[in-house]
Short mmCIF file of N, CA and C in Angstrom, two decimals:
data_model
loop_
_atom_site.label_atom_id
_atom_site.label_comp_id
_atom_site.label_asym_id
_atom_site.label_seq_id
_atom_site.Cartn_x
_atom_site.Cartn_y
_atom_site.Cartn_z
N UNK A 246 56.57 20.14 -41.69
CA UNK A 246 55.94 19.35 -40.66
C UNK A 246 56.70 18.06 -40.46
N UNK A 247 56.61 17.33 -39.31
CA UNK A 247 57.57 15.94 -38.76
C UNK A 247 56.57 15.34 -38.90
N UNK A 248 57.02 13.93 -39.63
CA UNK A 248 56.01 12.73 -38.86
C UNK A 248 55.67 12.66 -37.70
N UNK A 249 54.93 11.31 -37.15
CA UNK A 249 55.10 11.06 -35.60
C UNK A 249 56.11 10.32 -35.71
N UNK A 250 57.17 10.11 -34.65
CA UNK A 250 58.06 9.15 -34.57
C UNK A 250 57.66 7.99 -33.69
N UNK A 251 57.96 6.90 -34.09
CA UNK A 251 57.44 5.15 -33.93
C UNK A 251 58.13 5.43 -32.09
N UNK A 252 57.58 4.66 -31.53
CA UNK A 252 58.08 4.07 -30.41
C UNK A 252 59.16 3.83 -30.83
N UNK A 253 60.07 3.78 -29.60
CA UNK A 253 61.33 2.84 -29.22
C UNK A 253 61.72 1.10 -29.56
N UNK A 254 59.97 0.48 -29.85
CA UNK A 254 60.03 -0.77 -30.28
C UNK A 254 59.68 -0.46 -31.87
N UNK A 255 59.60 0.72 -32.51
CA UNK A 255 58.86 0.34 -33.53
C UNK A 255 57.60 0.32 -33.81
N UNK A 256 56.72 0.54 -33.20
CA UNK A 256 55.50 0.51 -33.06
C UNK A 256 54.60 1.79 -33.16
N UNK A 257 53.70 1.49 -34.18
CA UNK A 257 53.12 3.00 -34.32
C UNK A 257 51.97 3.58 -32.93
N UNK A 258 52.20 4.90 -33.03
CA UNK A 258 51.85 5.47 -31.80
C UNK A 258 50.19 5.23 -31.35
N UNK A 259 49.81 4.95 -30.43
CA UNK A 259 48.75 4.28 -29.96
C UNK A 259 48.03 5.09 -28.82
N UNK A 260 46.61 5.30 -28.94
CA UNK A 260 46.15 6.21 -27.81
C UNK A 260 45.25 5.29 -27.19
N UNK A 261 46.04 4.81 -25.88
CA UNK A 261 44.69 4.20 -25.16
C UNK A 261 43.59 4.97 -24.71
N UNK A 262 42.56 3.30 -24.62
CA UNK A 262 41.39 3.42 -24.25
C UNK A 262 40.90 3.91 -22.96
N UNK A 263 39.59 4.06 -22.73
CA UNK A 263 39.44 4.21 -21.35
C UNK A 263 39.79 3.10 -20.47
N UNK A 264 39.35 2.13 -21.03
CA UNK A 264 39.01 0.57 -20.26
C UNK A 264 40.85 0.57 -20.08
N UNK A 265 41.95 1.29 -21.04
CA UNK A 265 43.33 0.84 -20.78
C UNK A 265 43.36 1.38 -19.51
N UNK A 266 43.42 2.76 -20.09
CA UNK A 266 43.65 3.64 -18.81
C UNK A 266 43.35 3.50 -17.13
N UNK A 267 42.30 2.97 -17.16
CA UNK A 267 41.41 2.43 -16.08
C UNK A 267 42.26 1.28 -15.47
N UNK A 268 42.94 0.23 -16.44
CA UNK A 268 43.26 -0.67 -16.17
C UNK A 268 44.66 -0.24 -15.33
N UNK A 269 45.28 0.34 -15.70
CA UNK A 269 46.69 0.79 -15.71
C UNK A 269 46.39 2.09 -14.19
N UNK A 270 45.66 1.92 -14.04
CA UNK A 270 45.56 2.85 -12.60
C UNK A 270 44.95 4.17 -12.96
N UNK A 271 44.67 4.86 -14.31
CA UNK A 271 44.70 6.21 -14.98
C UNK A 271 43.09 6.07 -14.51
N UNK A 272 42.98 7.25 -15.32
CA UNK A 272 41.37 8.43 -14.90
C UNK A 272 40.76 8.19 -16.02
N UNK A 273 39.47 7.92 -16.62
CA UNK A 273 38.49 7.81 -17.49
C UNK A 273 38.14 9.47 -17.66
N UNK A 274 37.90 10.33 -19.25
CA UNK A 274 37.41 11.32 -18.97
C UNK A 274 35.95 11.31 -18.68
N UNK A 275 35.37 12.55 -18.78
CA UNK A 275 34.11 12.63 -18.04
C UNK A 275 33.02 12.26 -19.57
N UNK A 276 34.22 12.53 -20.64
CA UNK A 276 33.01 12.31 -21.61
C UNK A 276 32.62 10.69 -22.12
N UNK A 277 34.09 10.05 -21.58
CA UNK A 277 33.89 8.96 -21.68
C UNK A 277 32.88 8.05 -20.49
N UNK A 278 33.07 8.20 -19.28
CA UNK A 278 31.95 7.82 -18.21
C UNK A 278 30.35 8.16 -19.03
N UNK A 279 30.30 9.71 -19.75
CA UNK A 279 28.87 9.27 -19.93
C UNK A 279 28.78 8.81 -21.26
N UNK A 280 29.89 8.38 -21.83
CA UNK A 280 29.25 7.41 -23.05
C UNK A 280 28.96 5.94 -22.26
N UNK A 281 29.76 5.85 -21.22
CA UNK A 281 29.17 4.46 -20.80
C UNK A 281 27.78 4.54 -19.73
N UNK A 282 27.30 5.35 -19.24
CA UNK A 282 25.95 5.22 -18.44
C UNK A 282 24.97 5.47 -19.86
N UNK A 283 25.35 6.14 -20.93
CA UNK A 283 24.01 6.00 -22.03
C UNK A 283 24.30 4.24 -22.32
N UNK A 284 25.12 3.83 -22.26
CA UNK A 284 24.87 2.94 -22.66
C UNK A 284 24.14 1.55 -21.95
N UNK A 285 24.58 1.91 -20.87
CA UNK A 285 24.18 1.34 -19.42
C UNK A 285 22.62 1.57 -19.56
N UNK A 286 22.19 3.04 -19.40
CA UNK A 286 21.03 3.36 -19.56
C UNK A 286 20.38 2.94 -21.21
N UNK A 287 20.46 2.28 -22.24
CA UNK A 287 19.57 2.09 -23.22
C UNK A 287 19.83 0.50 -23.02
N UNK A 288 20.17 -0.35 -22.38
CA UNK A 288 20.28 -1.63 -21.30
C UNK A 288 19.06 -1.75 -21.15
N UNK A 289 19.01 -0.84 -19.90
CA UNK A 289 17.99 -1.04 -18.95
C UNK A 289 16.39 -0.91 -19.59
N UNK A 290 16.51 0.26 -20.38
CA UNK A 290 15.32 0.46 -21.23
C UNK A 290 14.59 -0.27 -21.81
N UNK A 291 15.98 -1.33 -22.81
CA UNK A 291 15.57 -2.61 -23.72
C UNK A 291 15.18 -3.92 -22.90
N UNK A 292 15.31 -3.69 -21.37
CA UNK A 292 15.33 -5.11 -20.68
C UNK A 292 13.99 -4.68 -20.37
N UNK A 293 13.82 -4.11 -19.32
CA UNK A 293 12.33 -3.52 -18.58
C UNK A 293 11.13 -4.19 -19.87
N UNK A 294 11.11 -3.85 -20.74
CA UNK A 294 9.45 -4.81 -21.71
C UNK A 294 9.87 -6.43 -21.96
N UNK A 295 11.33 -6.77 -21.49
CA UNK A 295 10.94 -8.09 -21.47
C UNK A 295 10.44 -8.82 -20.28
N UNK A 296 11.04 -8.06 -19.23
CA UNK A 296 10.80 -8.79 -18.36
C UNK A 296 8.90 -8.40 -17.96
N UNK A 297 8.40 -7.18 -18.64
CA UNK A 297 7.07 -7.09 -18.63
C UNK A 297 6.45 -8.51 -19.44
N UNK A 298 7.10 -8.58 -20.51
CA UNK A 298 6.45 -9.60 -21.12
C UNK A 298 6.47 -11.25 -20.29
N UNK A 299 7.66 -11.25 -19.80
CA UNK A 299 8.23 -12.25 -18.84
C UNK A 299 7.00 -12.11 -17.93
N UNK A 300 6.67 -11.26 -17.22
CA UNK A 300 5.68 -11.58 -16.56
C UNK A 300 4.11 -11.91 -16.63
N UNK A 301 3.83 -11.26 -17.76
CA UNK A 301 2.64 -11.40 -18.40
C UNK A 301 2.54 -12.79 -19.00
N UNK A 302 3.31 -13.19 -18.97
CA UNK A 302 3.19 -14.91 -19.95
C UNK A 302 3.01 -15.51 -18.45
N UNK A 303 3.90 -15.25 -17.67
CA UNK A 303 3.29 -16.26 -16.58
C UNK A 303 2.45 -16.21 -16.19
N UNK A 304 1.25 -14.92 -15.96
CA UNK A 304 -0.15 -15.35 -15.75
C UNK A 304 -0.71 -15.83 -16.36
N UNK A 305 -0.09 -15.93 -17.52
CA UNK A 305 -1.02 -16.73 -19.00
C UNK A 305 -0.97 -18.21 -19.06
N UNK A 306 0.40 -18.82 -18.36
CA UNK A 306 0.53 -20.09 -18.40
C UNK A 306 -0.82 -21.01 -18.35
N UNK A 307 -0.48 -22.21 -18.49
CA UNK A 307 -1.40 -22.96 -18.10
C UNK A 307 -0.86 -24.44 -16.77
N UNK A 308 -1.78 -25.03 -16.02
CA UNK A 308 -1.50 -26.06 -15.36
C UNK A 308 -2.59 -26.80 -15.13
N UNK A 309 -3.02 -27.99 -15.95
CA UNK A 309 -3.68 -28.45 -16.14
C UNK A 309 -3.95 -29.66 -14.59
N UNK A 310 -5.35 -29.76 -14.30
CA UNK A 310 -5.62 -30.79 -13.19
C UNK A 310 -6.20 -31.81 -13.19
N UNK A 311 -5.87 -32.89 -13.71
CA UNK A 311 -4.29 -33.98 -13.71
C UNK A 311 -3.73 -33.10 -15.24
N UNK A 312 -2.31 -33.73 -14.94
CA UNK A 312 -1.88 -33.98 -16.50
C UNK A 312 -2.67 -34.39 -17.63
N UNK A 313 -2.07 -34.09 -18.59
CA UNK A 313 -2.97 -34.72 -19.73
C UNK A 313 -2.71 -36.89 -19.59
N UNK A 314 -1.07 -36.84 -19.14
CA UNK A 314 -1.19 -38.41 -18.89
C UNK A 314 -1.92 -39.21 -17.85
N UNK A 315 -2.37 -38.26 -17.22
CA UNK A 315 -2.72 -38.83 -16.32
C UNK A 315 -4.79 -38.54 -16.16
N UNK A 316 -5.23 -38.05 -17.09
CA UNK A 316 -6.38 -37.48 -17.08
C UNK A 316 -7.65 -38.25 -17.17
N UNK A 317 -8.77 -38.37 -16.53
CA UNK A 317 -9.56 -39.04 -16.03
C UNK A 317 -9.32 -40.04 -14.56
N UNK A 318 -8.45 -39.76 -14.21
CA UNK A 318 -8.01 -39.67 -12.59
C UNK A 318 -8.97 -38.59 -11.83
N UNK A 319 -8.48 -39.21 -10.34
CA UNK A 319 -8.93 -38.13 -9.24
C UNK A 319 -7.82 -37.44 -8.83
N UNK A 320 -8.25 -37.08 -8.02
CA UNK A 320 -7.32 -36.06 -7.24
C UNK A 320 -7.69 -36.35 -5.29
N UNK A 321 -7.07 -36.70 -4.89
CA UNK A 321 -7.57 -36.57 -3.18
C UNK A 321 -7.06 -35.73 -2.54
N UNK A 322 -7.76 -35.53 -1.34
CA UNK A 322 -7.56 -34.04 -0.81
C UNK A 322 -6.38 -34.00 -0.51
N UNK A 323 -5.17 -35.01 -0.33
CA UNK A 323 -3.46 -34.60 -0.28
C UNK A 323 -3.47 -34.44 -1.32
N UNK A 324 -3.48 -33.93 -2.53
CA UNK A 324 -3.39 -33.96 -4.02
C UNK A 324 -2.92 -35.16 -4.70
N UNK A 325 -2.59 -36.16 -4.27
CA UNK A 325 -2.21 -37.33 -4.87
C UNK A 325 -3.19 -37.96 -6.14
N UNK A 326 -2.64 -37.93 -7.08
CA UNK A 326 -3.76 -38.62 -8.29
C UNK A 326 -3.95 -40.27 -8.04
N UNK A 327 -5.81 -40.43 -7.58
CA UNK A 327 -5.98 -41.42 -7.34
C UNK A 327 -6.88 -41.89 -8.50
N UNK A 328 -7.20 -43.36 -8.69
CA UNK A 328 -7.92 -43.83 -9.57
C UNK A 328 -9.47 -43.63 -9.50
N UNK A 329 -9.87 -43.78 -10.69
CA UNK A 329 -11.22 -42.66 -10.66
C UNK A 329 -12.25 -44.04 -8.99
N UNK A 330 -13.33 -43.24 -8.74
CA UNK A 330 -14.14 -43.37 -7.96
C UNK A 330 -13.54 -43.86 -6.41
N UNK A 331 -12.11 -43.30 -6.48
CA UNK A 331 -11.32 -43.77 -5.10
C UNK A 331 -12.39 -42.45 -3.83
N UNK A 332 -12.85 -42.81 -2.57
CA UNK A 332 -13.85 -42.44 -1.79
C UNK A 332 -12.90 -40.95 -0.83
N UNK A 333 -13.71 -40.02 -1.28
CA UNK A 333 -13.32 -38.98 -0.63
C UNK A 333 -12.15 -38.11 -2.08
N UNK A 334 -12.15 -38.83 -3.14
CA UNK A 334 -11.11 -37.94 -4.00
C UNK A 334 -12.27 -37.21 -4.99
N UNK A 335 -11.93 -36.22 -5.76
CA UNK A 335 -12.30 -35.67 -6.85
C UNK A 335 -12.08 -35.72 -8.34
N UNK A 336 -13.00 -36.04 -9.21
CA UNK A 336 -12.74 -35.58 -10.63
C UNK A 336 -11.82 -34.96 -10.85
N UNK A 337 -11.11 -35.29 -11.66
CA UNK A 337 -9.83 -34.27 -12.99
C UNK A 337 -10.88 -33.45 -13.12
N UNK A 338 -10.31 -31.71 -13.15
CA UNK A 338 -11.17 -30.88 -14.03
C UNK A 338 -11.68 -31.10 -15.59
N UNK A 339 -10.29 -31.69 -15.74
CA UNK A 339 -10.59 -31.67 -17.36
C UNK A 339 -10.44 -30.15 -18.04
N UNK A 340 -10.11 -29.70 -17.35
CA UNK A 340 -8.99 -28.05 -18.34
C UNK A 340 -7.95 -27.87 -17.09
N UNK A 341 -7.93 -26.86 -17.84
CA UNK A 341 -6.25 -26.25 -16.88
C UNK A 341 -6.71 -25.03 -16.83
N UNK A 342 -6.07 -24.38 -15.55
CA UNK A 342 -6.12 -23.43 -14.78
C UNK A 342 -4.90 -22.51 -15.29
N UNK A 343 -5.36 -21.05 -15.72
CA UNK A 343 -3.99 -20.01 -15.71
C UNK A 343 -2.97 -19.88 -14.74
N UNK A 344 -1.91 -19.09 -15.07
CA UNK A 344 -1.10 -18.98 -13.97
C UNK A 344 -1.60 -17.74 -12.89
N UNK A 345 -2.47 -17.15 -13.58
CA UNK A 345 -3.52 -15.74 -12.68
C UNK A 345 -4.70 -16.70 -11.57
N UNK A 346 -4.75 -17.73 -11.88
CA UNK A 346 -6.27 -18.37 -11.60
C UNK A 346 -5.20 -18.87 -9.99
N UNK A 347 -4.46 -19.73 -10.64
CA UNK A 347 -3.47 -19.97 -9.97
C UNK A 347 -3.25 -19.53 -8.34
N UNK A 348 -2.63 -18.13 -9.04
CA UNK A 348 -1.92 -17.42 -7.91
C UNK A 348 -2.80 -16.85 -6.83
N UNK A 349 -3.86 -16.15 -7.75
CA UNK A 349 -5.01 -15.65 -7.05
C UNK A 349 -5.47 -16.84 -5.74
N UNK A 350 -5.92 -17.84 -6.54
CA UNK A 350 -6.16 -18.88 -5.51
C UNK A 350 -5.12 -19.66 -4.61
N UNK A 351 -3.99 -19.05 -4.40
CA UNK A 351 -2.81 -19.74 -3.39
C UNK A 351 -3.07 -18.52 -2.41
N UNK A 352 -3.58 -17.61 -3.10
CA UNK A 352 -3.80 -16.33 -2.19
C UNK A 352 -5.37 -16.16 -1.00
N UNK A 353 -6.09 -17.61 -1.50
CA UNK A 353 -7.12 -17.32 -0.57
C UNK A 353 -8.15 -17.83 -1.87
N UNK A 354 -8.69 -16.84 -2.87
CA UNK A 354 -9.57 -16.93 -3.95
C UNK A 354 -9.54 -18.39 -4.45
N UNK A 355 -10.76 -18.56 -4.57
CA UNK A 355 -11.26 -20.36 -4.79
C UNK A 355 -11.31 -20.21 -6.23
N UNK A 356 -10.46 -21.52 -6.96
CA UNK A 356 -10.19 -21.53 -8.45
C UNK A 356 -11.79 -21.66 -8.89
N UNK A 357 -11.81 -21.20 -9.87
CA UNK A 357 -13.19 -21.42 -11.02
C UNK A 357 -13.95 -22.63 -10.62
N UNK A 358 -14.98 -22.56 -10.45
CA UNK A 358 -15.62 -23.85 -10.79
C UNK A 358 -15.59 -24.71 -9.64
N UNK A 359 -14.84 -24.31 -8.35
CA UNK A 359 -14.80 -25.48 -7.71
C UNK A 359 -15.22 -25.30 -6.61
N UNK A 360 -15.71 -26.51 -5.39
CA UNK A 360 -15.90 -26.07 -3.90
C UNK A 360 -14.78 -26.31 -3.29
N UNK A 361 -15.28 -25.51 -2.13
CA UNK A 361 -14.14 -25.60 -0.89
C UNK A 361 -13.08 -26.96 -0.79
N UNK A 362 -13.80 -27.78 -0.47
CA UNK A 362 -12.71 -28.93 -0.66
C UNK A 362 -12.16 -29.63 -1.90
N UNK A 363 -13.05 -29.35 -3.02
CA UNK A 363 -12.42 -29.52 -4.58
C UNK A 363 -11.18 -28.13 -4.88
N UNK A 364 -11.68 -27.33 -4.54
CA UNK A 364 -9.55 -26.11 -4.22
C UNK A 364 -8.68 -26.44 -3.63
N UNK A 365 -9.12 -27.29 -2.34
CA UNK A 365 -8.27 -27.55 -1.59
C UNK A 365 -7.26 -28.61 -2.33
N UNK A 366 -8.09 -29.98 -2.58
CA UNK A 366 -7.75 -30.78 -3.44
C UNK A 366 -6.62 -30.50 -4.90
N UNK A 367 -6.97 -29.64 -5.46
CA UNK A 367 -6.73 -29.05 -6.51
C UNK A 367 -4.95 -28.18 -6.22
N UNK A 368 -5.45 -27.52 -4.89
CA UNK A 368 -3.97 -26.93 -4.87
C UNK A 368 -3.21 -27.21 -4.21
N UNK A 369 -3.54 -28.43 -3.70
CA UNK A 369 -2.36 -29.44 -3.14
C UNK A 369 -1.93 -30.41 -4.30
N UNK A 370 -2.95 -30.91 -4.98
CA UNK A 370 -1.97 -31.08 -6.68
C UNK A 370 -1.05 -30.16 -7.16
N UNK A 371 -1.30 -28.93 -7.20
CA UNK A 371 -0.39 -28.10 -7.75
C UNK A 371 0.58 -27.93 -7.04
N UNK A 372 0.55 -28.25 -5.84
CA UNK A 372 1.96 -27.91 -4.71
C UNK A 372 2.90 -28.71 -4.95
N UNK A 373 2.14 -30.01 -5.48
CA UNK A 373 2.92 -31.26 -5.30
C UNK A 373 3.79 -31.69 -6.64
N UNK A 374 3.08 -30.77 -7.84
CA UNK A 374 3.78 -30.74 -9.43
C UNK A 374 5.81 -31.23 -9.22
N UNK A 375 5.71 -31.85 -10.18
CA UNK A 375 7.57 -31.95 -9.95
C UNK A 375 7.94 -32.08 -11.59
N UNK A 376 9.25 -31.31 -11.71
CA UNK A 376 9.75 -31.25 -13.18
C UNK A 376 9.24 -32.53 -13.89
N UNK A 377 8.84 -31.99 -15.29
CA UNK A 377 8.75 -33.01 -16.33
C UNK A 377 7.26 -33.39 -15.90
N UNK A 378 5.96 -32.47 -15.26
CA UNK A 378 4.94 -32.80 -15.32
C UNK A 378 4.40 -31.58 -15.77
N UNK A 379 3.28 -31.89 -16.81
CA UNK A 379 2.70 -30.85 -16.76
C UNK A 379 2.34 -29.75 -16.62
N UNK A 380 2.71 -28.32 -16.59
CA UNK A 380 2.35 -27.26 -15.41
C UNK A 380 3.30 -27.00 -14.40
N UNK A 381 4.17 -27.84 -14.38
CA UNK A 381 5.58 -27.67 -13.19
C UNK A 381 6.21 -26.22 -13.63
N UNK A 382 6.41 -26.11 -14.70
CA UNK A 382 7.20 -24.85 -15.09
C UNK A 382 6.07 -23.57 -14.59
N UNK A 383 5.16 -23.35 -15.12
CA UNK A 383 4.08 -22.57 -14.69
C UNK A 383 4.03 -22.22 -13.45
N UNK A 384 4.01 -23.43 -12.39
CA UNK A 384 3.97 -23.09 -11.12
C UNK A 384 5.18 -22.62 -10.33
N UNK A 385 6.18 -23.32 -10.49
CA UNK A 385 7.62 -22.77 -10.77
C UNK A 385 7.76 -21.32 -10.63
N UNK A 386 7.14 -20.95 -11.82
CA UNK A 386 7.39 -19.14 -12.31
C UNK A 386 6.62 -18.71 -11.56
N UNK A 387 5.54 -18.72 -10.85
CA UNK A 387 4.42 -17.88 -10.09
C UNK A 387 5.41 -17.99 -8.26
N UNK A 388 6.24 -19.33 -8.31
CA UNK A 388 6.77 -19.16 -7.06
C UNK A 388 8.02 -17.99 -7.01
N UNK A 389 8.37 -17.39 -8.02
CA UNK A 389 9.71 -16.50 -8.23
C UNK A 389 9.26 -15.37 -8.13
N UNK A 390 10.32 -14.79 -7.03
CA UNK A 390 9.51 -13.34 -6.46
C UNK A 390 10.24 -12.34 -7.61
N UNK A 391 9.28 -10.91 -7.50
CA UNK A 391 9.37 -10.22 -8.40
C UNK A 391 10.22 -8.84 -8.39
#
């Protein structure tokens, strides 16, 4: 039997890859394509329950009405947090609202607990949330389509 004989540089004999081959203009075999869609495909498998979970936490969030810094405030019907007994504003709930309570109620459905113009109030606060308050992230995530 012969050895293999070294390249012309010396170099022991080398069988490219697909990814070479591919690179170099060549053909991928067929067994190699489906080692890469299993792999492609157990991807997709492992992503799909996070992003279930991803979504399930955002109905879970919370967004509290006022902030906690800001709590025992009102709220007026532009949502602006006014100082308590300012005429025509509303009580802080004093809890926070899910990100389900939330959405439901941007959709029409009146949050827990409140009247017509205390929702209104309420979800023009939440419209008005800006990073680094409270509940901004929460509301944030309920605005990202799915």
């Amino acid at each position: 039997m012969t050895e293999p004989k070294p390249d012309q540089d010396g170099a022991s004999p080398h069988q490219p890859s697909a990814a070479d081959r591919l690179a170099e203009g060549g053909v991928a075999s067929r067994r190699q394509l489906l080692m890469g869609g299993a792999v492609a495909a157990s991807t997709i498998v492992s992503i799909r329950p996070a992003l279930a979970n991803t979504a399930a936490s955002v109905l879970n969030c919370t967004i509290p009405v006022p902030d906690q810094g800001r709590a025992g405030n009102y709220i007026a019907p532009n949502g602006q947090v006014v100082p308590p007994g300012t005429p025509g504003a509303f009580p802080g709930t004093g809890r926070s609202y899910t990100g389900e309570q939330v959405k439901q109620a941007l959709r029409g459905r009146p949050l827990p607990g409140t009247s017509y113009d205390q929702n209104q109030a309420y979800l023009n606060y939440i419209r008005r949330l800006q990073s680094g308050t409270s509940g901004f992230t929460c509301y944030a995530s309920l605005q990202m389509p799915r």
